Amino acid sequence: MITAVELGLIYAIMALGVYLTFRILDFPDLTVDGSFTTGAATASILIVNGTNPLVATVCAFFAGAAAGVITGLLHTKGNIDGLLAGILTMIGLYSINLRIMGKANVPLLGEDTLMSPLRANGWLGSWVSVALLLLLCLVAVAVIVWFLHTDVGMAMRSTGDNPEMIRSFGVSTDNQKILGLALSNGLVAFSGALIAQFQGYADIGMGIGIILIGLASVIVGQAIFSQRYIWLAAIAVVFGAVIYRLVIQFALGAGLEVNDMKLISAVLVVLALVLPQVGVFRKLAARIQITSRGTAKADAPEEEEKQNA
C-alpha cells in the first residue's frame, strides 16, 4: 500500500503536466505517451554513463520540454490539428527514445540514482519516502500555482479560456501554447525520470497509456474537489493520482491481473465522469466542493491582507 502511495505521488508530477494542457490550455496533448519515456530514457542513459542523477533528472525535464516545443510548433506554425500534432510527435519520439537508449531496456541496478539514499537508509517503502515525495509534489504545486498567477501565467490561462480576447490585448497565443506544452511535457518527462529510478530500469514501452493515467488523476481529483481555485485544483490532481494508484492496488489485490491495468484505468475514468451526474453522488460532490470553497473563502481575507501589506 505504501508503494502505491509512493507511485501515486511520483505520477502526480506527470498529472500536473497533463493538468496544464488539459485544463489550463484546453489542449488535447498526446505527446505525453512519448515524452514520459523520453524523460526516463534520458535520465537512465546519463546515469549509466556516470552523470550525477540530479543533473540527469534535470536534463530529462528539458528533453521533455523540447518534445513539447515540437508539438507546439507543429500545431501553431504548421497549422496541424493539436490532437494530430501530439500523435505525430509521440510516434516520432518512439524512434528517438530507442536512439537515446540504444536498446529497448536500460537497467539501473547498481547505479547511483536519486532513490539510492532512500534504499540505503531503508526509507523506500516507508512513510519517510512518502513524506519526501509529498514534499516534492507540494513544491511542484507551489511553483505551478505561483507561475499561473504571474502575467505570463495569466496570459496562458486566458489562452485556454478565451483566445480571441487575449489576442485582442496583443498577446501571442501561439507562444503561450508552445510554452505551456513545453512546461507540461517537461513535468511529464521529469516524472518519467523519477519512475525509471524508482523501479530500477527504463523501458521503451513504459509510456504507453500514460495519458490515460494523467487524465484519470485530473478527472478523479477534480470530481471530488472544487476547480474554482487554481491551488485547490492542483492539489486535487495530486490526490487524484494517489487515489488512482490505490484503486489499482485494490483491484490487483482483489485478484485482477497486471494485464488488466489499462482496463481498470478506463473504467475508473468512466466512473469519474458518470458518477457525478448521478443524484446521490452529485449531492455528495456538491457538499465536498461547498466545504472546500468555504475553506478557501475563509483563507482569502488573510491572503488579501498579506498582499496589501
PDB file of C-alpha atoms in Angstrom:
ATOM      1  CA  MET A   1       0.000   0.000   0.000  1.00  0.00           C
ATOM      2  CA  ILE A   2       2.835   2.410   0.803  1.00  0.00           C
ATOM      3  CA  THR A   3       4.429   1.605  -2.550  1.00  0.00           C
ATOM      4  CA  ALA A   4       1.144   2.505  -4.248  1.00  0.00           C
ATOM      5  CA  VAL A   5       1.153   5.874  -2.469  1.00  0.00           C
ATOM      6  CA  GLU A   6       4.787   6.444  -3.488  1.00  0.00           C
ATOM      7  CA  LEU A   7       3.988   5.692  -7.128  1.00  0.00           C
ATOM      8  CA  GLY A   8       0.911   7.899  -6.931  1.00  0.00           C
ATOM      9  CA  LEU A   9       2.974  10.846  -5.714  1.00  0.00           C
ATOM     10  CA  ILE A  10       5.555  10.382  -8.480  1.00  0.00           C
ATOM     11  CA  TYR A  11       2.832  10.074 -11.122  1.00  0.00           C
ATOM     12  CA  ALA A  12       1.216  13.177  -9.605  1.00  0.00           C
ATOM     13  CA  ILE A  13       4.004  15.290 -11.126  1.00  0.00           C
ATOM     14  CA  MET A  14       3.101  13.846 -14.528  1.00  0.00           C
ATOM     15  CA  ALA A  15      -0.586  14.521 -13.812  1.00  0.00           C
ATOM     16  CA  LEU A  16       0.224  18.163 -13.047  1.00  0.00           C
ATOM     17  CA  GLY A  17       1.752  18.390 -16.508  1.00  0.00           C
ATOM     18  CA  VAL A  18      -1.392  16.905 -18.042  1.00  0.00           C
ATOM     19  CA  TYR A  19      -3.429  19.395 -15.994  1.00  0.00           C
ATOM     20  CA  LEU A  20      -1.587  22.293 -17.631  1.00  0.00           C
ATOM     21  CA  THR A  21      -2.585  21.223 -21.136  1.00  0.00           C
ATOM     22  CA  PHE A  22      -5.919  19.528 -20.439  1.00  0.00           C
ATOM     23  CA  ARG A  23      -7.417  22.142 -18.091  1.00  0.00           C
ATOM     24  CA  ILE A  24      -5.372  25.331 -18.442  1.00  0.00           C
ATOM     25  CA  LEU A  25      -4.666  25.377 -22.193  1.00  0.00           C
ATOM     26  CA  ASP A  26      -7.671  23.230 -23.167  1.00  0.00           C
ATOM     27  CA  PHE A  27      -5.299  21.333 -25.464  1.00  0.00           C
ATOM     28  CA  PRO A  28      -5.625  17.547 -26.068  1.00  0.00           C
ATOM     29  CA  ASP A  29      -1.916  16.695 -25.947  1.00  0.00           C
ATOM     30  CA  LEU A  30      -0.971  13.071 -26.630  1.00  0.00           C
ATOM     31  CA  THR A  31       2.749  13.829 -26.667  1.00  0.00           C
ATOM     32  CA  VAL A  32       2.958  12.671 -23.044  1.00  0.00           C
ATOM     33  CA  ASP A  33       2.970   8.984 -24.028  1.00  0.00           C
ATOM     34  CA  GLY A  34       6.288   9.629 -25.762  1.00  0.00           C
ATOM     35  CA  SER A  35       7.786  12.368 -23.559  1.00  0.00           C
ATOM     36  CA  PHE A  36       7.330  10.243 -20.427  1.00  0.00           C
ATOM     37  CA  THR A  37       9.605   7.611 -21.929  1.00  0.00           C
ATOM     38  CA  THR A  38      11.935  10.343 -23.207  1.00  0.00           C
ATOM     39  CA  GLY A  39      12.481  11.526 -19.637  1.00  0.00           C
ATOM     40  CA  ALA A  40      13.125   8.002 -18.414  1.00  0.00           C
ATOM     41  CA  ALA A  41      15.463   7.226 -21.321  1.00  0.00           C
ATOM     42  CA  THR A  42      17.435  10.475 -20.994  1.00  0.00           C
ATOM     43  CA  ALA A  43      17.939  10.163 -17.247  1.00  0.00           C
ATOM     44  CA  SER A  44      18.781   6.456 -17.408  1.00  0.00           C
ATOM     45  CA  ILE A  45      21.382   6.667 -20.147  1.00  0.00           C
ATOM     46  CA  LEU A  46      23.037   9.666 -18.476  1.00  0.00           C
ATOM     47  CA  ILE A  47      23.139   7.897 -15.105  1.00  0.00           C
ATOM     48  CA  VAL A  48      24.608   4.743 -16.674  1.00  0.00           C
ATOM     49  CA  ASN A  49      27.329   6.895 -18.229  1.00  0.00           C
ATOM     50  CA  GLY A  50      28.290   8.403 -14.889  1.00  0.00           C
ATOM     51  CA  THR A  51      26.286  11.634 -14.800  1.00  0.00           C
ATOM     52  CA  ASN A  52      25.064  12.913 -11.445  1.00  0.00           C
ATOM     53  CA  PRO A  53      21.480  11.628 -11.044  1.00  0.00           C
ATOM     54  CA  LEU A  54      20.139  15.086 -10.149  1.00  0.00           C
ATOM     55  CA  VAL A  55      21.710  16.588 -13.279  1.00  0.00           C
ATOM     56  CA  ALA A  56      20.383  13.663 -15.318  1.00  0.00           C
ATOM     57  CA  THR A  57      16.861  14.252 -13.986  1.00  0.00           C
ATOM     58  CA  VAL A  58      17.028  17.965 -14.815  1.00  0.00           C
ATOM     59  CA  CYS A  59      18.225  17.082 -18.324  1.00  0.00           C
ATOM     60  CA  ALA A  60      15.221  14.775 -18.626  1.00  0.00           C
ATOM     61  CA  PHE A  61      12.963  17.747 -17.888  1.00  0.00           C
ATOM     62  CA  PHE A  62      14.491  19.774 -20.725  1.00  0.00           C
ATOM     63  CA  ALA A  63      14.331  16.797 -23.100  1.00  0.00           C
ATOM     64  CA  GLY A  64      10.598  16.509 -22.422  1.00  0.00           C
ATOM     65  CA  ALA A  65      10.204  20.266 -22.814  1.00  0.00           C
ATOM     66  CA  ALA A  66      11.853  20.039 -26.233  1.00  0.00           C
ATOM     67  CA  ALA A  67       9.293  17.413 -27.249  1.00  0.00           C
ATOM     68  CA  GLY A  68       6.514  19.765 -26.131  1.00  0.00           C
ATOM     69  CA  VAL A  69       8.012  22.587 -28.189  1.00  0.00           C
ATOM     70  CA  ILE A  70       7.950  20.357 -31.282  1.00  0.00           C
ATOM     71  CA  THR A  71       4.265  19.620 -30.763  1.00  0.00           C
ATOM     72  CA  GLY A  72       3.597  23.323 -30.241  1.00  0.00           C
ATOM     73  CA  LEU A  73       5.427  24.300 -33.415  1.00  0.00           C
ATOM     74  CA  LEU A  74       3.599  21.668 -35.458  1.00  0.00           C
ATOM     75  CA  HIS A  75       0.285  22.991 -34.176  1.00  0.00           C
ATOM     76  CA  THR A  76       0.919  26.743 -34.270  1.00  0.00           C
ATOM     77  CA  LYS A  77       3.339  27.192 -37.167  1.00  0.00           C
ATOM     78  CA  GLY A  78       2.445  24.108 -39.182  1.00  0.00           C
ATOM     79  CA  ASN A  79      -1.312  24.622 -38.735  1.00  0.00           C
ATOM     80  CA  ILE A  80      -1.724  20.965 -37.790  1.00  0.00           C
ATOM     81  CA  ASP A  81      -4.618  19.985 -35.544  1.00  0.00           C
ATOM     82  CA  GLY A  82      -3.492  19.802 -31.895  1.00  0.00           C
ATOM     83  CA  LEU A  83      -4.534  16.171 -31.459  1.00  0.00           C
ATOM     84  CA  LEU A  84      -2.747  15.099 -34.630  1.00  0.00           C
ATOM     85  CA  ALA A  85       0.348  17.154 -33.756  1.00  0.00           C
ATOM     86  CA  GLY A  86       0.630  15.316 -30.441  1.00  0.00           C
ATOM     87  CA  ILE A  87       0.203  11.939 -32.125  1.00  0.00           C
ATOM     88  CA  LEU A  88       2.882  12.734 -34.715  1.00  0.00           C
ATOM     89  CA  THR A  89       5.355  13.806 -32.041  1.00  0.00           C
ATOM     90  CA  MET A  90       4.538  10.760 -29.928  1.00  0.00           C
ATOM     91  CA  ILE A  91       5.198   8.423 -32.875  1.00  0.00           C
ATOM     92  CA  GLY A  92       8.459  10.168 -33.713  1.00  0.00           C
ATOM     93  CA  LEU A  93       9.590  10.004 -30.079  1.00  0.00           C
ATOM     94  CA  TYR A  94       9.388   6.206 -30.143  1.00  0.00           C
ATOM     95  CA  SER A  95      12.325   6.031 -32.552  1.00  0.00           C
ATOM     96  CA  ILE A  96      14.131   8.881 -30.811  1.00  0.00           C
ATOM     97  CA  ASN A  97      13.811   7.125 -27.456  1.00  0.00           C
ATOM     98  CA  LEU A  98      15.249   3.955 -28.949  1.00  0.00           C
ATOM     99  CA  ARG A  99      18.150   6.006 -30.291  1.00  0.00           C
ATOM    100  CA  ILE A 100      18.756   7.526 -26.876  1.00  0.00           C
ATOM    101  CA  MET A 101      18.657   4.200 -25.047  1.00  0.00           C
ATOM    102  CA  GLY A 102      20.393   2.151 -27.717  1.00  0.00           C
ATOM    103  CA  LYS A 103      18.148  -0.787 -26.818  1.00  0.00           C
ATOM    104  CA  ALA A 104      14.637  -1.448 -25.574  1.00  0.00           C
ATOM    105  CA  ASN A 105      15.567  -1.642 -21.891  1.00  0.00           C
ATOM    106  CA  VAL A 106      18.215   0.120 -19.790  1.00  0.00           C
ATOM    107  CA  PRO A 107      18.726  -1.380 -16.296  1.00  0.00           C
ATOM    108  CA  LEU A 108      19.801   0.861 -13.420  1.00  0.00           C
ATOM    109  CA  LEU A 109      20.674  -1.882 -10.953  1.00  0.00           C
ATOM    110  CA  GLY A 110      23.810  -0.963  -9.059  1.00  0.00           C
ATOM    111  CA  GLU A 111      23.787   2.608 -10.365  1.00  0.00           C
ATOM    112  CA  ASP A 112      23.685   5.665  -8.133  1.00  0.00           C
ATOM    113  CA  THR A 113      20.223   7.259  -8.523  1.00  0.00           C
ATOM    114  CA  LEU A 114      18.085   9.724  -6.600  1.00  0.00           C
ATOM    115  CA  MET A 115      16.431   6.730  -4.931  1.00  0.00           C
ATOM    116  CA  SER A 116      19.734   5.190  -3.784  1.00  0.00           C
ATOM    117  CA  PRO A 117      19.916   7.163  -0.479  1.00  0.00           C
ATOM    118  CA  LEU A 118      16.343   6.110   0.324  1.00  0.00           C
ATOM    119  CA  ARG A 119      17.160   2.463  -0.346  1.00  0.00           C
ATOM    120  CA  ALA A 120      20.439   2.638   1.581  1.00  0.00           C
ATOM    121  CA  ASN A 121      18.696   4.026   4.666  1.00  0.00           C
ATOM    122  CA  GLY A 122      15.739   1.665   4.384  1.00  0.00           C
ATOM    123  CA  TRP A 123      13.340   4.549   3.807  1.00  0.00           C
ATOM    124  CA  LEU A 124      11.979   3.335   0.467  1.00  0.00           C
ATOM    125  CA  GLY A 125       8.618   1.693   1.098  1.00  0.00           C
ATOM    126  CA  SER A 126       8.141   3.598   4.348  1.00  0.00           C
ATOM    127  CA  TRP A 127       6.299   6.750   5.372  1.00  0.00           C
ATOM    128  CA  VAL A 128       9.594   8.656   5.267  1.00  0.00           C
ATOM    129  CA  SER A 129       9.782   8.315   1.481  1.00  0.00           C
ATOM    130  CA  VAL A 130       6.067   9.161   1.256  1.00  0.00           C
ATOM    131  CA  ALA A 131       6.702  12.381   3.195  1.00  0.00           C
ATOM    132  CA  LEU A 132       9.666  13.316   0.980  1.00  0.00           C
ATOM    133  CA  LEU A 133       7.749  12.639  -2.240  1.00  0.00           C
ATOM    134  CA  LEU A 134       4.755  14.558  -0.895  1.00  0.00           C
ATOM    135  CA  LEU A 135       7.057  17.489  -0.178  1.00  0.00           C
ATOM    136  CA  LEU A 136       8.341  17.302  -3.767  1.00  0.00           C
ATOM    137  CA  CYS A 137       4.756  17.332  -5.082  1.00  0.00           C
ATOM    138  CA  LEU A 138       3.838  20.294  -2.888  1.00  0.00           C
ATOM    139  CA  VAL A 139       6.866  22.198  -4.185  1.00  0.00           C
ATOM    140  CA  ALA A 140       5.754  21.420  -7.760  1.00  0.00           C
ATOM    141  CA  VAL A 141       2.213  22.570  -6.926  1.00  0.00           C
ATOM    142  CA  ALA A 142       3.527  25.777  -5.335  1.00  0.00           C
ATOM    143  CA  VAL A 143       5.672  26.584  -8.376  1.00  0.00           C
ATOM    144  CA  ILE A 144       2.798  25.921 -10.796  1.00  0.00           C
ATOM    145  CA  VAL A 145       0.324  27.999  -8.758  1.00  0.00           C
ATOM    146  CA  TRP A 146       2.843  30.834  -8.494  1.00  0.00           C
ATOM    147  CA  PHE A 147       3.548  30.716 -12.236  1.00  0.00           C
ATOM    148  CA  LEU A 148      -0.149  30.717 -13.155  1.00  0.00           C
ATOM    149  CA  HIS A 149      -0.604  33.886 -11.099  1.00  0.00           C
ATOM    150  CA  THR A 150       2.180  35.752 -12.924  1.00  0.00           C
ATOM    151  CA  ASP A 151       1.471  37.891 -16.001  1.00  0.00           C
ATOM    152  CA  VAL A 152       2.676  35.119 -18.312  1.00  0.00           C
ATOM    153  CA  GLY A 153       0.648  32.524 -16.424  1.00  0.00           C
ATOM    154  CA  MET A 154      -2.488  34.667 -16.559  1.00  0.00           C
ATOM    155  CA  ALA A 155      -1.977  35.055 -20.304  1.00  0.00           C
ATOM    156  CA  MET A 156      -1.665  31.268 -20.608  1.00  0.00           C
ATOM    157  CA  ARG A 157      -4.891  30.737 -18.652  1.00  0.00           C
ATOM    158  CA  SER A 158      -6.649  33.276 -20.848  1.00  0.00           C
ATOM    159  CA  THR A 159      -5.337  31.493 -23.942  1.00  0.00           C
ATOM    160  CA  GLY A 160      -7.174  28.374 -22.838  1.00  0.00           C
ATOM    161  CA  ASP A 161     -10.330  30.206 -21.710  1.00  0.00           C
ATOM    162  CA  ASN A 162     -10.767  32.864 -24.397  1.00  0.00           C
ATOM    163  CA  PRO A 163      -8.031  33.040 -27.070  1.00  0.00           C
ATOM    164  CA  GLU A 164      -9.828  35.712 -29.106  1.00  0.00           C
ATOM    165  CA  MET A 165      -9.963  38.070 -26.144  1.00  0.00           C
ATOM    166  CA  ILE A 166      -6.320  37.631 -25.140  1.00  0.00           C
ATOM    167  CA  ARG A 167      -5.214  38.147 -28.760  1.00  0.00           C
ATOM    168  CA  SER A 168      -7.049  41.482 -28.740  1.00  0.00           C
ATOM    169  CA  PHE A 169      -4.649  42.589 -25.979  1.00  0.00           C
ATOM    170  CA  GLY A 170      -1.663  41.856 -28.215  1.00  0.00           C
ATOM    171  CA  VAL A 171      -0.679  38.538 -26.590  1.00  0.00           C
ATOM    172  CA  SER A 172       0.634  35.813 -28.887  1.00  0.00           C
ATOM    173  CA  THR A 173      -1.491  32.734 -28.201  1.00  0.00           C
ATOM    174  CA  ASP A 174       0.912  30.669 -30.303  1.00  0.00           C
ATOM    175  CA  ASN A 175       3.790  31.447 -27.951  1.00  0.00           C
ATOM    176  CA  GLN A 176       1.609  30.704 -24.931  1.00  0.00           C
ATOM    177  CA  LYS A 177       0.654  27.299 -26.333  1.00  0.00           C
ATOM    178  CA  ILE A 178       4.286  26.449 -27.093  1.00  0.00           C
ATOM    179  CA  LEU A 179       5.356  27.491 -23.604  1.00  0.00           C
ATOM    180  CA  GLY A 180       2.509  25.567 -21.975  1.00  0.00           C
ATOM    181  CA  LEU A 181       3.268  22.412 -23.952  1.00  0.00           C
ATOM    182  CA  ALA A 182       6.964  22.712 -23.086  1.00  0.00           C
ATOM    183  CA  LEU A 183       6.277  23.037 -19.347  1.00  0.00           C
ATOM    184  CA  SER A 184       3.697  20.246 -19.426  1.00  0.00           C
ATOM    185  CA  ASN A 185       5.924  17.728 -21.195  1.00  0.00           C
ATOM    186  CA  GLY A 186       8.893  18.802 -19.083  1.00  0.00           C
ATOM    187  CA  LEU A 187       6.969  17.797 -15.957  1.00  0.00           C
ATOM    188  CA  VAL A 188       5.890  14.559 -17.622  1.00  0.00           C
ATOM    189  CA  ALA A 189       9.495  13.718 -18.543  1.00  0.00           C
ATOM    190  CA  PHE A 190      10.646  14.654 -15.025  1.00  0.00           C
ATOM    191  CA  SER A 191       8.121  12.169 -13.634  1.00  0.00           C
ATOM    192  CA  GLY A 192       9.302   9.538 -16.122  1.00  0.00           C
ATOM    193  CA  ALA A 193      12.893  10.021 -14.941  1.00  0.00           C
ATOM    194  CA  LEU A 194      11.825   9.520 -11.313  1.00  0.00           C
ATOM    195  CA  ILE A 195       9.790   6.421 -12.188  1.00  0.00           C
ATOM    196  CA  ALA A 196      12.769   4.887 -14.001  1.00  0.00           C
ATOM    197  CA  GLN A 197      14.983   5.475 -10.960  1.00  0.00           C
ATOM    198  CA  PHE A 198      12.275   4.206  -8.611  1.00  0.00           C
ATOM    199  CA  GLN A 199      11.711   0.915 -10.427  1.00  0.00           C
ATOM    200  CA  GLY A 200      15.351   0.457 -11.458  1.00  0.00           C
ATOM    201  CA  TYR A 201      15.078   0.484 -15.255  1.00  0.00           C
ATOM    202  CA  ALA A 202      13.807   2.397 -18.274  1.00  0.00           C
ATOM    203  CA  ASP A 203      11.755   0.557 -20.873  1.00  0.00           C
ATOM    204  CA  ILE A 204      10.682   1.671 -24.330  1.00  0.00           C
ATOM    205  CA  GLY A 205       7.056   0.759 -23.605  1.00  0.00           C
ATOM    206  CA  MET A 206       6.730   2.389 -20.192  1.00  0.00           C
ATOM    207  CA  GLY A 207       4.938   5.442 -21.607  1.00  0.00           C
ATOM    208  CA  ILE A 208       2.083   3.562 -23.258  1.00  0.00           C
ATOM    209  CA  GLY A 209      -1.210   4.694 -21.746  1.00  0.00           C
ATOM    210  CA  ILE A 210       0.359   7.410 -19.582  1.00  0.00           C
ATOM    211  CA  ILE A 211      -2.107   9.974 -20.921  1.00  0.00           C
ATOM    212  CA  LEU A 212      -4.931   7.847 -19.502  1.00  0.00           C
ATOM    213  CA  ILE A 213      -3.280   7.796 -16.074  1.00  0.00           C
ATOM    214  CA  GLY A 214      -2.843  11.569 -16.211  1.00  0.00           C
ATOM    215  CA  LEU A 215      -6.430  12.194 -17.267  1.00  0.00           C
ATOM    216  CA  ALA A 216      -7.704   9.765 -14.626  1.00  0.00           C
ATOM    217  CA  SER A 217      -5.769  11.643 -11.943  1.00  0.00           C
ATOM    218  CA  VAL A 218      -7.094  15.033 -13.101  1.00  0.00           C
ATOM    219  CA  ILE A 219     -10.693  13.893 -13.516  1.00  0.00           C
ATOM    220  CA  VAL A 220     -10.887  11.834 -10.310  1.00  0.00           C
ATOM    221  CA  GLY A 221      -9.276  14.534  -8.202  1.00  0.00           C
ATOM    222  CA  GLN A 222     -11.380  17.368  -9.585  1.00  0.00           C
ATOM    223  CA  ALA A 223     -14.575  15.308  -9.417  1.00  0.00           C
ATOM    224  CA  ILE A 224     -14.098  15.318  -5.622  1.00  0.00           C
ATOM    225  CA  PHE A 225     -12.605  18.766  -5.012  1.00  0.00           C
ATOM    226  CA  SER A 226     -13.531  22.176  -6.363  1.00  0.00           C
ATOM    227  CA  GLN A 227     -11.938  23.560  -9.534  1.00  0.00           C
ATOM    228  CA  ARG A 228     -12.727  27.165  -8.641  1.00  0.00           C
ATOM    229  CA  TYR A 229      -9.273  27.967  -7.257  1.00  0.00           C
ATOM    230  CA  ILE A 230      -6.041  27.124  -9.030  1.00  0.00           C
ATOM    231  CA  TRP A 231      -4.248  25.959  -5.873  1.00  0.00           C
ATOM    232  CA  LEU A 232      -7.133  23.706  -4.893  1.00  0.00           C
ATOM    233  CA  ALA A 233      -7.399  22.239  -8.397  1.00  0.00           C
ATOM    234  CA  ALA A 234      -3.651  21.499  -8.430  1.00  0.00           C
ATOM    235  CA  ILE A 235      -3.803  19.787  -5.023  1.00  0.00           C
ATOM    236  CA  ALA A 236      -6.827  17.831  -6.259  1.00  0.00           C
ATOM    237  CA  VAL A 237      -4.691  16.491  -9.122  1.00  0.00           C
ATOM    238  CA  VAL A 238      -2.114  15.190  -6.620  1.00  0.00           C
ATOM    239  CA  PHE A 239      -4.798  13.487  -4.550  1.00  0.00           C
ATOM    240  CA  GLY A 240      -6.358  12.115  -7.737  1.00  0.00           C
ATOM    241  CA  ALA A 241      -3.063  10.480  -8.723  1.00  0.00           C
ATOM    242  CA  VAL A 242      -2.731   8.837  -5.305  1.00  0.00           C
ATOM    243  CA  ILE A 243      -6.361   7.680  -5.349  1.00  0.00           C
ATOM    244  CA  TYR A 244      -5.828   6.227  -8.817  1.00  0.00           C
ATOM    245  CA  ARG A 245      -2.827   4.166  -7.673  1.00  0.00           C
ATOM    246  CA  LEU A 246      -4.697   2.986  -4.572  1.00  0.00           C
ATOM    247  CA  VAL A 247      -7.632   1.854  -6.713  1.00  0.00           C
ATOM    248  CA  ILE A 248      -5.204  -0.032  -8.965  1.00  0.00           C
ATOM    249  CA  GLN A 249      -3.633  -1.631  -5.879  1.00  0.00           C
ATOM    250  CA  PHE A 250      -7.027  -2.682  -4.511  1.00  0.00           C
ATOM    251  CA  ALA A 251      -8.015  -4.108  -7.901  1.00  0.00           C
ATOM    252  CA  LEU A 252      -4.813  -6.152  -8.139  1.00  0.00           C
ATOM    253  CA  GLY A 253      -5.296  -7.323  -4.557  1.00  0.00           C
ATOM    254  CA  ALA A 254      -8.827  -8.427  -5.432  1.00  0.00           C
ATOM    255  CA  GLY A 255      -7.455 -10.902  -7.960  1.00  0.00           C
ATOM    256  CA  LEU A 256      -7.200  -8.952 -11.205  1.00  0.00           C
ATOM    257  CA  GLU A 257      -4.028  -9.343 -13.254  1.00  0.00           C
ATOM    258  CA  VAL A 258      -1.440  -6.731 -14.195  1.00  0.00           C
ATOM    259  CA  ASN A 259      -2.612  -7.052 -17.796  1.00  0.00           C
ATOM    260  CA  ASP A 260      -5.975  -5.634 -16.665  1.00  0.00           C
ATOM    261  CA  MET A 261      -4.499  -2.298 -15.514  1.00  0.00           C
ATOM    262  CA  LYS A 262      -5.418  -0.414 -18.698  1.00  0.00           C
ATOM    263  CA  LEU A 263      -8.991  -1.704 -18.458  1.00  0.00           C
ATOM    264  CA  ILE A 264      -9.136  -0.656 -14.796  1.00  0.00           C
ATOM    265  CA  SER A 265      -7.885   2.808 -15.773  1.00  0.00           C
ATOM    266  CA  ALA A 266     -10.533   3.163 -18.472  1.00  0.00           C
ATOM    267  CA  VAL A 267     -13.323   2.037 -16.129  1.00  0.00           C
ATOM    268  CA  LEU A 268     -12.093   4.426 -13.426  1.00  0.00           C
ATOM    269  CA  VAL A 269     -12.189   7.398 -15.817  1.00  0.00           C
ATOM    270  CA  VAL A 270     -15.686   6.434 -16.988  1.00  0.00           C
ATOM    271  CA  LEU A 271     -16.897   6.205 -13.387  1.00  0.00           C
ATOM    272  CA  ALA A 272     -15.305   9.550 -12.517  1.00  0.00           C
ATOM    273  CA  LEU A 273     -17.157  11.148 -15.437  1.00  0.00           C
ATOM    274  CA  VAL A 274     -20.515   9.397 -14.989  1.00  0.00           C
ATOM    275  CA  LEU A 275     -20.988   9.127 -11.211  1.00  0.00           C
ATOM    276  CA  PRO A 276     -21.035  12.913 -10.558  1.00  0.00           C
ATOM    277  CA  GLN A 277     -24.119  13.019 -12.809  1.00  0.00           C
ATOM    278  CA  VAL A 278     -25.992  10.531 -10.588  1.00  0.00           C
ATOM    279  CA  GLY A 279     -28.223  12.175  -7.974  1.00  0.00           C
ATOM    280  CA  VAL A 280     -26.664  10.813  -4.772  1.00  0.00           C
ATOM    281  CA  PHE A 281     -23.078  11.295  -5.914  1.00  0.00           C
ATOM    282  CA  ARG A 282     -23.897  14.736  -7.317  1.00  0.00           C
ATOM    283  CA  LYS A 283     -25.135  15.886  -3.910  1.00  0.00           C
ATOM    284  CA  LEU A 284     -22.093  14.372  -2.175  1.00  0.00           C
ATOM    285  CA  ALA A 285     -19.683  16.049  -4.576  1.00  0.00           C
ATOM    286  CA  ALA A 286     -21.550  19.344  -4.180  1.00  0.00           C
ATOM    287  CA  ARG A 287     -21.214  19.171  -0.399  1.00  0.00           C
ATOM    288  CA  ILE A 288     -17.500  18.438  -0.611  1.00  0.00           C
ATOM    289  CA  GLN A 289     -16.972  21.302  -3.053  1.00  0.00           C
ATOM    290  CA  ILE A 290     -19.020  23.710  -0.911  1.00  0.00           C
ATOM    291  CA  THR A 291     -16.872  22.773   2.084  1.00  0.00           C
ATOM    292  CA  SER A 292     -13.640  23.271   0.136  1.00  0.00           C
ATOM    293  CA  ARG A 293     -14.881  26.605  -1.225  1.00  0.00           C
ATOM    294  CA  GLY A 294     -15.795  27.732   2.289  1.00  0.00           C
ATOM    295  CA  THR A 295     -12.278  26.923   3.456  1.00  0.00           C
ATOM    296  CA  ALA A 296     -10.805  28.816   0.542  1.00  0.00           C
ATOM    297  CA  LYS A 297     -13.019  31.837   1.230  1.00  0.00           C
ATOM    298  CA  ALA A 298     -12.006  31.789   4.883  1.00  0.00           C
ATOM    299  CA  ASP A 299      -8.367  31.929   3.801  1.00  0.00           C
ATOM    300  CA  ALA A 300      -8.994  34.677   1.222  1.00  0.00           C
ATOM    301  CA  PRO A 301      -9.066  37.662   3.675  1.00  0.00           C
ATOM    302  CA  GLU A 302      -5.743  36.586   5.134  1.00  0.00           C
ATOM    303  CA  GLU A 303      -4.210  36.395   1.654  1.00  0.00           C
ATOM    304  CA  GLU A 304      -5.583  39.862   0.796  1.00  0.00           C
ATOM    305  CA  GLU A 305      -4.119  41.309   3.999  1.00  0.00           C
ATOM    306  CA  LYS A 306      -0.733  39.817   3.148  1.00  0.00           C
ATOM    307  CA  GLN A 307      -0.898  41.261  -0.379  1.00  0.00           C
ATOM    308  CA  ASN A 308      -1.920  44.701   0.933  1.00  0.00           C
ATOM    309  CA  ALA A 309       0.901  44.588   3.486  1.00  0.00           C
TER     310      ALA A 309
END
